[in-house]
Each structure stands twice: as structure tokens, then as C-alpha cells.
Coordinates of C-alpha atoms in Angstrom, one line a residue:
X1309 CA 0.0 0.0 0.0
X1310 CA 2.9 2.3 0.7
X1311 CA 5.1 1.3 -2.3
X1312 CA 4.3 4.3 -4.5
X1313 CA 4.3 6.9 -1.7
X1314 CA 7.0 9.5 -1.8
X1315 CA 9.7 9.2 1.0
X1316 CA 8.6 12.3 2.9
X1317 CA 5.0 11.2 3.0
X1318 CA 5.9 7.7 4.1
X1319 CA 8.0 9.2 6.9
X1320 CA 5.0 11.3 8.0
X1321 CA 2.7 8.3 8.1
X1322 CA 5.3 6.4 10.1
X1323 CA 5.6 9.1 12.7
X1324 CA 1.8 9.3 12.9
X1325 CA 1.5 5.6 13.5
X1326 CA 4.2 5.7 16.2
X1327 CA 2.4 8.5 18.0
X1328 CA -0.8 6.4 18.0
X1329 CA 1.0 3.5 19.4
X1330 CA 2.6 5.6 22.2
X1331 CA -0.8 7.1 23.0
X1332 CA -2.3 3.7 23.3
X1333 CA 0.5 2.6 25.6
X1334 CA -0.2 5.6 27.9
X1335 CA 3.5 6.3 28.4
X1336 CA 2.7 9.5 30.3
X1337 CA 1.2 7.5 33.2
X1338 CA 3.3 8.0 36.3
X1339 CA 3.7 5.3 39.0
X1340 CA 5.0 6.5 42.4
X1341 CA 6.4 4.8 45.4
X1342 CA 5.4 5.7 48.9
X1343 CA 8.4 8.0 49.4
X1344 CA 7.7 9.7 46.1
X1345 CA 4.1 10.2 47.1
X1346 CA 5.3 11.8 50.4
X1347 CA 7.7 14.1 48.6
X1348 CA 5.0 15.2 46.2
X1349 CA 2.7 15.9 49.2
X1350 CA 5.3 18.1 50.8
X1351 CA 5.5 20.2 47.6
X1352 CA 2.0 20.2 46.3
X1353 CA -0.5 19.5 49.1
X1354 CA -3.2 22.3 49.4
X1355 CA -3.2 22.3 53.2
X1356 CA 0.6 22.8 53.3
X1357 CA 0.4 25.6 50.8
X1358 CA -2.2 27.3 52.9
X1359 CA 0.0 26.9 55.9
X1360 CA 2.9 28.5 54.1
X1361 CA 0.6 31.5 53.2
X1362 CA -0.3 31.8 56.9
X1363 CA 3.4 32.1 57.8
X1364 CA 3.9 34.8 55.1
X1365 CA 0.9 36.7 56.6
X1366 CA 2.3 36.4 60.1
X1367 CA 5.7 37.7 58.8
X1368 CA 4.0 40.7 57.4
X1369 CA 2.1 41.3 60.6
X1370 CA 5.4 41.2 62.5
X1371 CA 6.8 43.9 60.1
X1372 CA 3.7 45.9 60.7
X1373 CA 4.1 45.8 64.4
X1374 CA 7.8 47.0 64.1
X1375 CA 6.6 50.2 62.4
X1376 CA 5.0 51.3 65.7
X1377 CA 8.6 52.3 66.8
X1378 CA 8.7 54.9 64.1
X1379 CA 7.2 58.5 64.3
X1380 CA 3.6 59.0 63.3
X1381 CA 3.3 61.6 60.6
X1382 CA 0.0 63.2 59.5
X1383 CA -1.0 66.0 57.2
X1384 CA -4.3 68.0 57.0
X1385 CA -5.5 70.3 54.3
X1386 CA -8.5 72.6 54.7
X1387 CA -10.0 74.9 52.0
X1388 CA -13.3 76.8 52.0
X1389 CA -15.3 79.2 49.9
X1390 CA -18.3 81.0 51.4
X1391 CA -21.5 82.0 49.7
X1392 CA -21.2 85.3 51.5
X1393 CA -18.5 87.2 53.5
X1394 CA -17.9 86.1 57.0
X1395 CA -17.2 89.6 58.4
X1396 CA -20.1 92.0 57.8
X1397 CA -21.2 95.2 59.6
X1398 CA -23.2 98.4 58.8
X1399 CA -23.5 101.7 60.9
X1400 CA -21.9 105.1 61.6
X1401 CA -18.5 105.8 63.0
X1402 CA -18.8 106.6 66.8
X1403 CA -17.3 109.8 68.4
X1404 CA -14.7 107.7 70.2
X1405 CA -12.7 107.3 67.0
X1406 CA -11.8 111.0 67.3
X1407 CA -9.7 110.2 70.4
X1408 CA -7.4 108.0 68.3
X1409 CA -6.3 110.7 65.8
X1410 CA -7.5 114.0 64.4
X1411 CA -7.7 112.5 61.0
X1412 CA -10.6 110.3 62.1
X1413 CA -12.7 113.3 63.4
X1414 CA -14.3 114.0 59.9
X1415 CA -15.5 110.4 59.9
X1416 CA -17.6 110.8 63.1
X1417 CA -21.3 110.2 62.3
X1418 CA -20.7 109.1 58.7
X1419 CA -22.0 105.7 57.6
X1420 CA -19.7 102.8 56.9
X1421 CA -20.1 99.2 55.6
X1422 CA -17.8 96.2 56.1
X1423 CA -17.8 93.1 54.0
X1424 CA -14.6 90.9 54.2
X1425 CA -13.2 87.3 54.2
X1426 CA -15.1 84.8 52.0
X1427 CA -12.4 82.2 51.2
X1428 CA -9.3 80.6 52.8
X1429 CA -7.1 77.5 53.1
X1430 CA -4.9 75.8 55.7
X1431 CA -2.2 73.2 55.4
X1432 CA -0.8 71.5 58.6
X1433 CA 1.7 68.7 59.2
X1434 CA 2.4 66.9 62.5
X1435 CA 5.1 64.4 63.6
X1436 CA 4.7 62.5 66.9
X1437 CA 7.4 60.2 68.2
X1438 CA 6.3 58.0 71.1
X1439 CA 8.9 57.7 73.8
X1440 CA 7.0 55.5 76.3
X1441 CA 3.7 53.8 75.7
X1442 CA 3.4 51.6 78.7
X1443 CA 5.5 48.9 77.0
X1444 CA 2.7 48.2 74.5
X1445 CA 4.9 48.7 71.5
X1446 CA 7.6 46.4 72.8
X1447 CA 5.2 43.7 73.9
X1448 CA 3.2 44.1 70.7
X1449 CA 6.3 43.3 68.7
X1450 CA 7.0 40.2 70.9
X1451 CA 3.4 39.1 70.5
X1452 CA 3.8 39.3 66.7
X1453 CA 6.9 37.2 66.9
X1454 CA 5.1 34.6 68.9
X1455 CA 2.3 34.6 66.3
X1456 CA 4.9 33.9 63.6
X1457 CA 6.3 31.0 65.6
X1458 CA 2.8 29.7 66.1
X1459 CA 2.2 29.7 62.3
X1460 CA 5.5 27.9 61.8
X1461 CA 4.6 25.2 64.4
X1462 CA 1.2 24.8 62.8
X1463 CA 2.8 24.2 59.4
X1464 CA 5.0 21.5 60.9
X1465 CA 2.0 19.9 62.5
X1466 CA 0.0 20.1 59.3
X1467 CA 2.9 18.5 57.4
X1468 CA 3.0 15.6 59.7
X1469 CA -0.7 15.1 59.6
X1470 CA -0.8 15.3 55.8
X1471 CA 2.0 12.8 55.5
X1472 CA 0.2 10.4 57.8
X1473 CA -2.9 10.7 55.7
X1474 CA -0.9 10.0 52.6
X1475 CA 0.7 7.0 54.3
X1476 CA -2.7 5.6 55.4
X1477 CA -4.2 6.1 51.9
X1478 CA -1.2 4.5 50.2
X1479 CA -1.4 1.4 52.4
X1480 CA -5.1 1.1 52.1
X1481 CA -4.8 1.2 48.4
X1482 CA -2.0 -1.4 48.5
X1483 CA -4.2 -3.6 50.6
X1484 CA -7.0 -3.3 48.0
X1485 CA -4.5 -4.2 45.3
X1486 CA -3.4 -7.3 47.3
X1487 CA -7.0 -8.3 47.7
X1488 CA -7.6 -7.9 44.0
X1489 CA -4.7 -10.3 43.4
X1490 CA -6.2 -12.7 45.9
X1491 CA -9.5 -12.5 44.1
X1492 CA -7.8 -13.3 40.8
X1493 CA -6.0 -16.3 42.3
X1494 CA -9.3 -17.5 43.8
X1495 CA -11.1 -17.1 40.5
X1496 CA -8.5 -19.3 38.8
X1497 CA -8.8 -21.8 41.7
X1498 CA -12.6 -21.9 41.3
X1499 CA -12.3 -22.1 37.6
X1500 CA -10.2 -25.2 38.0
X1501 CA -12.7 -26.6 40.4
X1502 CA -15.4 -25.9 37.9
X1503 CA -13.5 -27.9 35.2
X1504 CA -13.2 -30.8 37.7
X1505 CA -16.9 -30.7 38.5
X1506 CA -17.8 -30.8 34.8
X1507 CA -15.6 -33.9 34.4
X1508 CA -17.3 -35.5 37.4
X1509 CA -20.7 -34.5 36.0
X1510 CA -20.0 -36.1 32.6
X1511 CA -18.7 -39.2 34.5
X1512 CA -22.0 -39.3 36.4
X1513 CA -20.3 -39.2 39.8
X1514 CA -21.8 -35.8 40.9
X1515 CA -25.0 -33.8 40.4
X1516 CA -26.0 -30.5 38.8
X1517 CA -26.2 -29.1 42.3
X1518 CA -22.4 -29.2 42.5
X1519 CA -22.1 -27.2 39.3
X1520 CA -24.6 -24.6 40.7
X1521 CA -22.5 -24.2 43.9
X1522 CA -19.4 -23.4 41.9
X1523 CA -21.2 -20.9 39.7
X1524 CA -22.6 -19.2 42.8
X1525 CA -19.1 -18.9 44.2
X1526 CA -17.9 -17.4 40.9
X1527 CA -20.6 -14.8 41.0
X1528 CA -19.6 -14.0 44.6
X1529 CA -16.0 -13.5 43.6
X1530 CA -17.2 -11.2 40.7
X1531 CA -19.2 -9.2 43.1
X1532 CA -16.3 -8.8 45.5
X1533 CA -14.0 -7.9 42.6
X1534 CA -16.4 -5.1 41.5
X1535 CA -16.4 -3.7 45.1
X1536 CA -12.6 -3.8 45.3
X1537 CA -12.2 -2.1 41.8
X1538 CA -14.5 0.7 42.9
X1539 CA -12.5 1.1 46.2
X1540 CA -9.3 1.1 44.2
X1541 CA -10.6 3.9 42.0
X1542 CA -11.7 6.1 44.8
X1543 CA -8.6 5.6 46.9
X1544 CA -6.4 6.3 44.0
X1545 CA -8.2 9.6 43.3
X1546 CA -8.0 10.5 47.0
X1547 CA -4.3 9.8 47.2
X1548 CA -3.7 11.9 44.0
X1549 CA -5.6 14.8 45.5
X1550 CA -3.5 14.7 48.6
X1551 CA -0.3 14.9 46.6
X1552 CA -1.5 17.7 44.4
X1553 CA -2.6 15.8 41.2
X1554 CA -5.9 16.8 39.6
X1555 CA -8.5 14.1 39.7
X1556 CA -9.1 14.3 36.0
X1557 CA -5.4 13.6 35.3
X1558 CA -5.1 11.0 38.1
X1559 CA -8.0 9.0 36.7
X1560 CA -5.9 8.1 33.7
X1561 CA -2.2 9.0 34.3
X1562 CA -1.5 8.1 38.0
X1563 CA -0.9 4.9 39.8
X1564 CA 1.3 3.6 42.7
X1565 CA 4.1 1.1 42.9
X1566 CA 3.0 -1.4 45.7
X1567 CA 6.0 -2.0 47.9
X1568 CA 6.3 -5.1 50.0
X1569 CA 8.1 -3.7 53.0
X1570 CA 9.3 -6.1 55.7
X1571 CA 7.5 -6.3 59.0
X1572 CA 10.0 -6.1 61.8
X1573 CA 9.7 -6.4 65.5
X1574 CA 9.4 -2.9 67.0
X1575 CA 12.3 -1.9 69.3
X1576 CA 10.8 -1.3 72.7
X1577 CA 12.1 1.5 74.9
X1578 CA 14.1 0.5 78.0
X1579 CA 11.5 1.9 80.4
X1580 CA 8.5 1.8 78.1
X1581 CA 7.0 4.5 75.9
X1582 CA 5.8 6.4 79.0
X1583 CA 9.4 7.4 79.6
X1584 CA 9.5 9.3 76.3
X1585 CA 9.0 13.0 76.6
X1586 CA 6.3 14.7 74.5
X1587 CA 8.2 18.1 74.5
X1588 CA 9.1 17.7 70.9
X1589 CA 5.4 17.5 69.9
X1590 CA 4.1 20.5 68.0
X1591 CA 0.9 20.4 69.9
X1592 CA 2.6 20.9 73.2
X1593 CA 4.9 23.7 71.8
X1594 CA 1.8 25.4 70.5
X1595 CA 0.3 25.5 73.9
X1596 CA 3.6 26.8 75.3
X1597 CA 3.3 29.7 72.7
X1598 CA -0.3 30.2 73.9
X1599 CA 1.0 30.6 77.5
X1600 CA 3.7 33.0 76.2
X1601 CA 1.2 35.0 74.2
X1602 CA -1.2 35.3 77.2
X1603 CA 1.6 36.5 79.5
X1604 CA 2.3 39.3 76.9
X1605 CA -1.4 40.1 76.8
X1606 CA -1.2 40.7 80.6
X1607 CA 1.7 43.1 80.1
X1608 CA -0.1 44.9 77.2
X1609 CA -3.2 45.3 79.3
X1610 CA -1.1 46.8 82.1
X1611 CA 0.5 49.1 79.6
X1612 CA -2.8 50.6 78.6
X1613 CA -3.1 52.1 82.1
X1614 CA 0.4 53.5 82.4
X1615 CA 1.5 57.0 81.4
X1616 CA 2.1 57.7 77.8
X1617 CA 4.9 60.0 76.8
X1618 CA 5.6 61.5 73.3
X1619 CA 7.3 64.4 71.6
X1620 CA 6.5 66.0 68.3
X1621 CA 6.7 68.8 65.7
X1622 CA 3.9 70.7 64.1
X1623 CA 3.8 73.3 61.3
X1624 CA 1.1 75.0 59.4
X1625 CA 0.5 77.5 56.6
X1626 CA -2.8 79.5 56.4
X1627 CA -4.0 81.7 53.6
X1628 CA -7.2 84.0 53.8
X1629 CA -8.8 85.8 50.9
X1630 CA -11.7 88.1 50.1
X1631 CA -10.3 91.2 52.0
X1632 CA -10.5 94.7 50.6
X1633 CA -7.3 96.6 49.8
X1634 CA -7.8 98.6 52.9
X1635 CA -8.0 95.6 55.1
X1636 CA -5.0 94.0 53.5
X1637 CA -2.8 96.9 54.6
X1638 CA -3.6 96.0 58.2
X1639 CA -3.9 92.2 58.1
X1640 CA -1.6 89.3 57.2
X1641 CA -3.5 87.1 54.7
X1642 CA -0.8 84.4 54.7
X1643 CA 0.6 83.0 57.9
X1644 CA 3.2 80.4 58.7
X1645 CA 4.1 78.9 62.1
X1646 CA 5.6 75.8 63.7
X1647 CA 6.0 74.4 67.2
X1648 CA 7.7 71.7 69.2
X1649 CA 5.6 69.9 71.8
X1650 CA 5.6 67.1 74.3
X1651 CA 2.6 65.2 75.7
X1652 CA 2.2 63.2 78.9
X1653 CA -1.0 61.3 79.2
X1654 CA -1.9 59.7 82.6
X1655 CA -5.1 57.6 82.5
X1656 CA -6.1 58.0 86.1
X1657 CA -9.7 56.9 86.1
X1658 CA -9.0 54.0 83.7
X1659 CA -7.4 52.1 86.6
X1660 CA -10.9 51.6 88.1
X1661 CA -11.9 49.2 85.3
X1662 CA -8.3 48.4 84.2
X1663 CA -7.6 46.5 87.4
X1664 CA -10.4 44.0 86.6
X1665 CA -9.2 43.7 83.0
X1666 CA -5.8 42.7 84.2
X1667 CA -7.2 40.2 86.6
X1668 CA -9.2 38.7 83.7
X1669 CA -6.0 38.4 81.6
X1670 CA -4.2 36.7 84.5
X1671 CA -7.0 34.2 84.9
X1672 CA -6.7 33.4 81.2
X1673 CA -2.9 33.0 81.7
X1674 CA -3.5 30.5 84.4
X1675 CA -6.0 28.6 82.3
X1676 CA -3.4 28.4 79.5
X1677 CA -0.8 27.0 81.9
X1678 CA -3.3 24.4 83.2
X1679 CA -4.2 23.4 79.6
X1680 CA -0.5 23.0 78.7
X1681 CA 0.1 20.7 81.6
X1682 CA -3.0 18.6 80.9
X1683 CA -2.0 18.4 77.2
X1684 CA 1.5 17.2 78.2
X1685 CA 0.0 14.3 80.2
X1686 CA -2.4 13.4 77.4
X1687 CA 0.3 13.5 74.7
X1688 CA 2.4 11.2 76.9
X1689 CA -0.5 8.8 77.0
X1690 CA -1.0 9.2 73.3
X1691 CA 2.6 8.1 72.7
X1692 CA 2.0 5.0 74.8
X1693 CA -1.2 4.3 72.9
X1694 CA 0.7 4.6 69.6
X1695 CA 3.3 2.2 70.9
X1696 CA 0.8 -0.4 72.1
X1697 CA -1.0 -0.1 68.8
X1698 CA 2.2 -0.8 67.0
X1699 CA 3.0 -3.8 69.1
X1700 CA -0.5 -5.2 68.6
X1701 CA -0.2 -4.6 64.8
X1702 CA 3.1 -6.5 64.7
X1703 CA 1.6 -9.5 66.6
X1704 CA -1.5 -9.5 64.4
X1705 CA 0.8 -9.8 61.3
X1706 CA 2.4 -12.9 62.9
X1707 CA -1.0 -14.4 63.7
X1708 CA -2.3 -13.6 60.2
X1709 CA 0.8 -15.1 58.6
X1710 CA 0.4 -18.4 60.6
X1711 CA -3.3 -18.5 59.7
X1712 CA -2.5 -17.8 56.0
X1713 CA 0.0 -20.7 55.9
X1714 CA -2.5 -23.1 57.5
X1715 CA -5.3 -22.0 55.2
X1716 CA -3.1 -22.5 52.2
X1717 CA -2.1 -26.0 53.3
X1718 CA -5.7 -26.8 54.1
X1719 CA -6.7 -25.7 50.5
X1720 CA -4.0 -27.8 49.0
X1721 CA -5.0 -30.9 50.9
X1722 CA -8.7 -30.3 50.2
X1723 CA -8.0 -29.9 46.4
X1724 CA -6.1 -33.2 46.3
X1725 CA -8.7 -35.0 48.3
X1726 CA -11.5 -33.7 46.1
X1727 CA -9.7 -35.0 43.0
X1728 CA -9.5 -38.4 44.7
X1729 CA -13.2 -38.1 45.7
X1730 CA -12.4 -38.2 49.4
X1731 CA -13.6 -34.7 50.1
X1732 CA -16.9 -33.0 49.3
X1733 CA -17.3 -30.0 47.1
X1734 CA -18.7 -28.0 50.0
X1735 CA -15.5 -28.7 52.0
X1736 CA -13.3 -27.6 49.1
X1737 CA -15.2 -24.4 48.6
X1738 CA -15.1 -23.7 52.4
X1739 CA -11.3 -24.3 52.2
X1740 CA -11.1 -21.8 49.3
X1741 CA -13.1 -19.2 51.3
X1742 CA -10.9 -19.7 54.4
X1743 CA -7.7 -19.3 52.3
X1744 CA -8.9 -16.1 50.6
X1745 CA -10.1 -14.7 53.9
X1746 CA -6.7 -15.5 55.6
X1747 CA -4.8 -13.8 52.7
X1748 CA -7.0 -10.7 53.0
X1749 CA -6.5 -10.6 56.7
X1750 CA -2.7 -10.8 56.2
X1751 CA -2.8 -8.0 53.7
X1752 CA -4.9 -5.9 56.1
X1753 CA -2.6 -6.7 59.1
X1754 CA 0.5 -5.7 57.1
X1755 CA -1.1 -2.4 56.0
X1756 CA -2.2 -1.7 59.6
X1757 CA 1.3 -2.4 60.8
X1758 CA 2.8 0.1 58.3
X1759 CA 0.2 2.7 59.3
X1760 CA 0.8 2.2 63.0
X1761 CA 4.6 2.4 62.5
X1762 CA 4.3 5.7 60.7
X1763 CA 1.9 7.0 63.4
X1764 CA 4.3 6.0 66.2
X1765 CA 7.3 7.6 64.5
X1766 CA 5.2 10.8 64.0
X1767 CA 4.3 11.0 67.7
X1768 CA 7.2 9.6 69.5
X1769 CA 10.3 10.5 67.5

């Protein structure tokens, strides 16, 4: 078909076919190990990105608090235009003006009218430098630093929680994958049984009821496979979302590499897990920061009722308009001035209510300390609980492994006995069920062990 095609067109067709083949192979699909999933979560998880934004916001708040050390500068501009003059008067000059000078005597008794000042403007600037503000500025900056530390600790706590979720989702998905492989092996086993039953049926040594039992078991396995495939789909999308992969992309181009990690005996502490200190836990450190912040709040509340001292500079320029030429010869229509000032504010009456406010803050401080101590004890118990859960998970894997070995041997013996007609079909199907259940229990036990191990390390180490 391609004999008479030019070389360049044949090359184009060849490239097109190669692209179709690659698209069919889905070479873009990425398969990740557990460690790769955890690393992707550190970089792309939505909760961790929001925690990073919180740290940035706290950093900006700290910078904002630092500006309170600087002078406060303000400027005011006022301009007006009146519909009518502000200074108005009508009448006659009184006799008293003759006492001022002889030149005003001719004006006595003559009428006069005054109409002046209908516009003006004023520009003023003020600089105030606080010298002492009851310690509120200093403690406010320390409080902003504590808030920044709190956001950092929350990010660390969020990261551990996210990684634990990723670990749990990964091992749950791995367990589902193992169960699917168990279902596949069981389907092959039942299919072989079905072939044996059909031979017996043709030989007339069994009944149609046996064939029906096997078909029912095949339908049961198909139903279980459907449930596991749906669980696999949902868990894979959930894991992808936690590591920052869009669900639409993950549905086609994301999968995991199931790792068969060894189950090892946990190393028990010399004096038990209760001897481990929970001081490294972010939860306890956050409560310590809460105590520190509440102590600063007490000092800030006290500072509100202490004297406030500040110095400053002020300057202004004023211009007035609408005066007559005669008035301008006697008045300054443009004025400039400046001043240096100091202020001392003593909130005397505020102490009446302020004393109760400080007592309230001290009560909150004591509550924060009590909550910290209670949390320390609960976290220590939490470490012990994680340790006992890990020990239990390890022992469950040993029990499940022993049960799995026994169930596999029982299935082998039942299969051989059925072929020799020394075992009933019901016994063989029961043996298959026990074997499949034992394998699923082993997969779940191994997954629970890996999850418990990650949880213990997160809480105790």
C-alpha cells in the first residue's frame, strides 16, 4: 500500500503511527512509590500551601508591628469658599474714634459698611514620636513574633498530619491491590474446580447441584472484585488529590508502585513508651506559645493604664482671601508657624476598670498553663497508645501469617482430596473461602502495621 508513496509522505505516516502506538501505551502515566508520594505531598498539598501562606501573613504582621517604633506623621488640608462674606457690619463711626487721631474726626457720624473674608485654606503637618507607651509597642512586637512562631509550628504539625494521611491512603490502596490479586487467584482456583466438577458431571459421579454451587461462588467473587475495583478507583483519586494531582489527570495517568516492606519487631524503649518526653510534639509547643502570648497580653493590658509620653513637631500655613485693599494693609493674609511639643497622658480613672481587666487576663494565663500541663500528660498517654497499637499490629501480622499458611495448606489438601473423591465440594469451597479470607486478613494486618509504624514515629520520634 505504501510502495508508491514519496519518501517524505511515508515518513510522515510512520511518525503518525508511532504517535498512536505511544498514546495507546499511555507512556505518560506516572507510577509513584510511597516515598515519592510523600515528597509530592510536601511540595503540592493544598493544606501545606495554605500553611505557608499563613506564615507569610504572620511575617507581614510582624513587620507591621515593628513600624510602631517609628514616628507618626500626619498632614491635614482645609480649604473653604463662602457663599457670602464672614465679616459684615453696617453703621456710623462713633465719636470715640476721634480720640485716636485728628484725621478720624471728619468720619464721626458718617455711615460705613464692612464686607470681608469669603475664602481661605490651611495646610498643617504633625510628627509625633512615642517615647514611652506603657510597653505596649515592645510587647506588641514580641506578640507578633510569637504569632509567627505559632504559624511555623502549625505548618510543621499540618505537614506531619498530611504525610500520615498520605501513608494511610497508600497502604489502604496497597491492601486493596493485594485483595484484588487474591480474588484473581481465587477465580483461577474456582475455575479449575469448575472444570473438575464438569468432568465428574460427565462421568455421572456428581449432580448438577455441585455445578450450581461453583457458579454461585464465581458470582460471589465477581461481586467482590467489583467492590474492590471501585474502592481502588476512589482511593487512587483521594491519594492523588492529597499529593497535588488533579482528579481528571489522576483518573488516567496516575498509579502507585505497591511496595512489599518487611514487617520487623518494634524496638521497645528500655523503660517503656511512657518514659519518652512529649516536649518535641508541636501540639505541646503550640500550647507553650499560647502561654507566652497570654503573658504578653497581661503586660499589654497593664501598659494601657500606664503613662504615655511622646514628643512631636507641628507646622502650618494658612491663607485667607476676600479682604479689601484697605483691610489687606492692616492684616496678614498668609501666615506660617511651627511648634515643638511634648505630651504626657496619665489615664487615672481608667485604673478603676483596668484592674479588673488585668485580673481577667491573669486568669486566662493560668488557664493556658493548666491546659498546657493537661496536654502534656495526654500527649504522653498518646505516645504510649501509639506504641501499644504498633506492638499489637506486629503481633497481628504474625498471627495472620500463621493463619494464612495453615489455610493455604488446608486448601492444597482439600484440592487433592476432592480430586481423589475423598472430600466433598462444600469442604473444598469452604477451604477456598478460608484461604482467601486468611490472605486478605494478612494484607490488612501488614497495612495496619505500616500505618501504626508511621503514626508511632510521628508522635514519639
